[in-house]
GROMACS .gro file of C-alpha atoms in nm:
model
  197
    1MET     CA    1  10.331   8.374  10.184
    2GLN     CA    2  10.627   8.617  10.030
    3THR     CA    3  10.546   8.967  10.167
    4ALA     CA    4  10.553   9.270   9.949
    5THR     CA    5  10.850   9.376  10.112
    6GLU     CA    6  11.033   9.075   9.992
    7ALA     CA    7  10.882   9.114   9.638
    8GLY     CA    8  10.994   9.454   9.620
    9GLU     CA    9  10.642   9.605   9.602
   10ALA     CA   10  10.467   9.867   9.785
   11THR     CA   11  10.185   9.765  10.011
   12LEU     CA   12   9.897   9.991   9.975
   13LEU     CA   13   9.689  10.073  10.291
   14ILE     CA   14   9.341  10.213  10.234
   15GLY     CA   15   9.137  10.355  10.508
   16LEU     CA   16   8.761  10.423  10.430
   17ARG     CA   17   8.567  10.750  10.546
   18ASN     CA   18   8.316  11.015  10.464
   19PRO     CA   19   8.540  11.322  10.403
   20GLY     CA   20   8.464  11.669  10.544
   21ALA     CA   21   8.486  11.813  10.903
   22LYS     CA   22   8.126  11.699  10.973
   23TYR     CA   23   8.257  11.355  10.984
   24ALA     CA   24   8.576  11.388  11.111
   25GLY     CA   25   8.637  11.168  11.407
   26THR     CA   26   8.327  10.946  11.379
   27ARG     CA   27   8.304  10.591  11.435
   28HIS     CA   28   8.214  10.538  11.034
   29ASN     CA   29   8.602  10.713  10.963
   30ILE     CA   30   8.794  10.483  11.197
   31GLY     CA   31   8.996  10.311  10.907
   32ALA     CA   32   9.081  10.643  10.752
   33ASP     CA   33   9.201  10.768  11.071
   34ALA     CA   34   9.402  10.450  11.136
   35VAL     CA   35   9.575  10.503  10.801
   36ALA     CA   36   9.649  10.864  10.876
   37VAL     CA   37   9.815  10.761  11.209
   38VAL     CA   38  10.038  10.517  11.024
   39ALA     CA   39  10.131  10.854  10.779
   40ASP     CA   40  10.225  11.039  11.109
   41ARG     CA   41  10.441  10.773  11.240
   42MET     CA   42  10.646  10.761  10.879
   43SER     CA   43  10.596  11.174  10.835
   44ALA     CA   44  10.435  11.115  10.510
   45SER     CA   45  10.242  11.378  10.358
   46PHE     CA   46   9.888  11.304  10.184
   47ARG     CA   47   9.815  11.476   9.826
   48SER     CA   48   9.560  11.431   9.543
   49ALA     CA   49   9.597  11.098   9.388
   50PRO     CA   50   9.676  11.059   9.001
   51ARG     CA   51   9.461  11.081   8.692
   52GLY     CA   52   9.164  11.228   8.906
   53ILE     CA   53   9.135  10.926   9.104
   54PRO     CA   54   8.888  11.085   9.397
   55ALA     CA   55   9.140  10.997   9.686
   56GLN     CA   56   9.451  11.128   9.862
   57VAL     CA   57   9.752  10.921   9.872
   58ALA     CA   58  10.099  10.944  10.045
   59ASP     CA   59  10.409  10.734   9.987
   60GLY     CA   60  10.662  10.619  10.287
   61ARG     CA   61  10.893  10.369  10.425
   62MET     CA   62  10.863  10.121  10.673
   63GLY     CA   63  11.181   9.969  10.726
   64ASP     CA   64  11.297   9.844  10.390
   65ALA     CA   65  10.938   9.833  10.291
   66ARG     CA   66  10.784  10.039  10.046
   67VAL     CA   67  10.449  10.166  10.200
   68ARG     CA   68  10.132  10.360   9.992
   69LEU     CA   69   9.843  10.502  10.176
   70ALA     CA   70   9.542  10.622  10.062
   71MET     CA   71   9.200  10.774  10.164
   72PRO     CA   72   8.892  10.785   9.908
   73THR     CA   73   8.751  11.155   9.891
   74THR     CA   74   8.417  11.000   9.798
   75PHE     CA   75   8.167  10.927  10.057
   76MET     CA   76   8.132  10.600  10.232
   77ASN     CA   77   7.907  10.425  10.007
   78GLU     CA   78   8.084  10.526   9.694
   79SER     CA   79   8.436  10.385   9.814
   80GLY     CA   80   8.481  10.169   9.480
   81GLN     CA   81   8.487  10.488   9.234
   82ALA     CA   82   8.835  10.563   9.450
   83VAL     CA   83   8.958  10.171   9.539
   84GLY     CA   84   8.884  10.037   9.205
   85PRO     CA   85   9.106  10.271   9.048
   86LEU     CA   86   9.358  10.279   9.315
   87ILE     CA   87   9.419   9.929   9.254
   88ARG     CA   88   9.410   9.943   8.892
   89TYR     CA   89   9.674  10.241   8.880
   90PHE     CA   90   9.914  10.141   9.157
   91SER     CA   91   9.917   9.765   9.081
   92PRO     CA   92  10.043   9.687   9.471
   93GLY     CA   93  10.208   9.413   9.582
   94SER     CA   94   9.923   9.352   9.852
   95PHE     CA   95   9.684   9.562   9.979
   96ILE     CA   96   9.431   9.582  10.288
   97VAL     CA   97   9.111   9.801  10.327
   98ALA     CA   98   9.034   9.925  10.689
   99HIS     CA   99   8.706   9.993  10.817
  100ASP     CA  100   8.439  10.027  11.100
  101ASP     CA  101   8.253   9.709  11.184
  102ILE     CA  102   7.963   9.734  11.440
  103ASP     CA  103   7.937   9.367  11.444
  104LEU     CA  104   8.282   9.365  11.637
  105ALA     CA  105   8.299   9.454  12.016
  106PHE     CA  106   8.480   9.793  12.057
  107GLY     CA  107   8.860   9.759  12.045
  108THR     CA  108   8.841   9.399  11.857
  109MET     CA  109   9.004   9.356  11.537
  110ARG     CA  110   8.987   9.083  11.263
  111ILE     CA  111   9.172   9.031  10.944
  112HIS     CA  112   8.938   8.896  10.658
  113HIS     CA  113   8.974   8.785  10.304
  114GLY     CA  114   8.714   8.710  10.029
  115ARG     CA  115   8.394   8.779  10.241
  116GLY     CA  116   8.081   8.955  10.180
  117SER     CA  117   8.038   9.318  10.271
  118GLY     CA  118   7.869   9.208  10.614
  119GLY     CA  119   7.615   9.517  10.562
  120HIS     CA  120   7.922   9.739  10.534
  121ASN     CA  121   7.839  10.002  10.249
  122GLY     CA  122   8.151  10.099  10.183
  123ILE     CA  123   8.267   9.741  10.130
  124LYS     CA  124   7.982   9.658   9.953
  125SER     CA  125   8.074   9.952   9.682
  126ILE     CA  126   8.419   9.815   9.668
  127VAL     CA  127   8.265   9.462   9.585
  128ASP     CA  128   8.009   9.625   9.316
  129THR     CA  129   8.309   9.801   9.178
  130THR     CA  130   8.589   9.578   9.114
  131GLY     CA  131   8.359   9.279   9.062
  132GLY     CA  132   8.464   9.056   9.374
  133THR     CA  133   8.570   8.989   9.726
  134GLU     CA  134   8.922   8.880   9.684
  135PHE     CA  135   9.078   9.152   9.926
  136TRP     CA  136   9.223   9.163  10.270
  137ARG     CA  137   9.032   9.355  10.516
  138LEU     CA  138   9.090   9.500  10.863
  139ARG     CA  139   8.770   9.516  11.038
  140ILE     CA  140   8.781   9.774  11.359
  141GLY     CA  141   8.515   9.689  11.622
  142VAL     CA  142   8.341  10.007  11.705
  143GLY     CA  143   8.075   9.828  11.901
  144ARG     CA  144   7.704   9.808  11.865
  145PRO     CA  145   7.473  10.102  11.868
  146PRO     CA  146   7.292  10.119  12.227
  147GLY     CA  147   6.919  10.023  12.278
  148ARG     CA  148   6.724  10.096  11.945
  149MET     CA  149   6.954  10.343  11.799
  150ASP     CA  150   6.975  10.323  11.394
  151PRO     CA  151   7.341  10.171  11.316
  152ALA     CA  152   7.377  10.440  11.069
  153ASP     CA  153   7.324  10.729  11.326
  154PHE     CA  154   7.538  10.514  11.551
  155VAL     CA  155   7.863  10.518  11.311
  156LEU     CA  156   7.827  10.881  11.243
  157GLN     CA  157   7.862  10.992  11.620
  158ARG     CA  158   8.209  11.067  11.755
  159PHE     CA  159   8.371  10.794  12.010
  160LEU     CA  160   8.262  10.873  12.390
  161THR     CA  161   8.621  11.017  12.452
  162ASP     CA  162   8.918  11.132  12.300
  163GLU     CA  163   9.147  10.897  12.474
  164GLU     CA  164   8.916  10.589  12.378
  165ALA     CA  165   8.921  10.696  12.029
  166GLU     CA  166   9.338  10.743  12.052
  167ILE     CA  167   9.380  10.423  12.196
  168LEU     CA  168   9.185  10.256  11.906
  169LEU     CA  169   9.346  10.449  11.660
  170GLN     CA  170   9.696  10.353  11.763
  171GLU     CA  171   9.590   9.974  11.821
  172ALA     CA  172   9.439   9.972  11.433
  173ALA     CA  173   9.781  10.164  11.320
  174ASP     CA  174   9.989   9.872  11.478
  175VAL     CA  175   9.809   9.613  11.288
  176LEU     CA  176   9.863   9.781  10.975
  177GLU     CA  177  10.239   9.845  11.015
  178ALA     CA  178  10.242   9.427  11.091
  179PHE     CA  179  10.061   9.385  10.783
  180VAL     CA  180  10.327   9.575  10.578
  181ALA     CA  181  10.627   9.420  10.794
  182GLY     CA  182  10.519   9.046  10.822
  183GLY     CA  183  10.222   8.982  10.606
  184VAL     CA  184   9.876   8.842  10.672
  185GLU     CA  185   9.991   8.606  10.963
  186ALA     CA  186  10.179   8.890  11.147
  187ALA     CA  187   9.861   9.109  11.124
  188ARG     CA  188   9.659   8.832  11.244
  189GLN     CA  189   9.854   8.775  11.522
  190ALA     CA  190   9.852   9.139  11.609
  191ALA     CA  191   9.479   9.202  11.584
  192GLY     CA  192   9.428   8.879  11.803
  193ASP     CA  193   9.698   9.005  12.058
  194LEU     CA  194   9.440   9.302  12.084
  195LYS     CA  195   9.092   9.112  12.112
  196ARG     CA  196   8.879   9.244  12.386
  197GLY     CA  197   8.527   9.101  12.324
   0.00000   0.00000   0.00000
């Protein structure tokens, strides 16, 4: 498989989230927070997306690879309103959507393509808006809710410790960088090396 780097096109990394201080640092925002870590590593600054697309975008380079980063400014269940227009406007060489997943043990990561939403409302919105499931996803395991806690309440909680969250963020950013540098197989290998569950 030819990587975006080899094709000379930008790779688009999209992180899902709920906007605003109320949701900062929550499990549901881990995808966008991981993309923000990649931006920090490249010293890339976010700005408003063009043409009124409800997202923030940033540009950078990773070696010879061009990278574009994006975070919707919509709420999670309306992510498709940003992702669909982002894909149409930028026509990336490849792209991946990073998001939280309560069906994976904390710290476990998986790369998937062409699957349904798995009950994730952000992914469901993207599928509904774009009309298909043919895109890459980085599923970041945030663990299962304890006892009978409502999953919706669980993902809106912050992590138990800042250290726990920071380790997960850095590891997720490593997988995203592997996707840019080496394509899907490199990302899968990086994600597999981090399997904890």
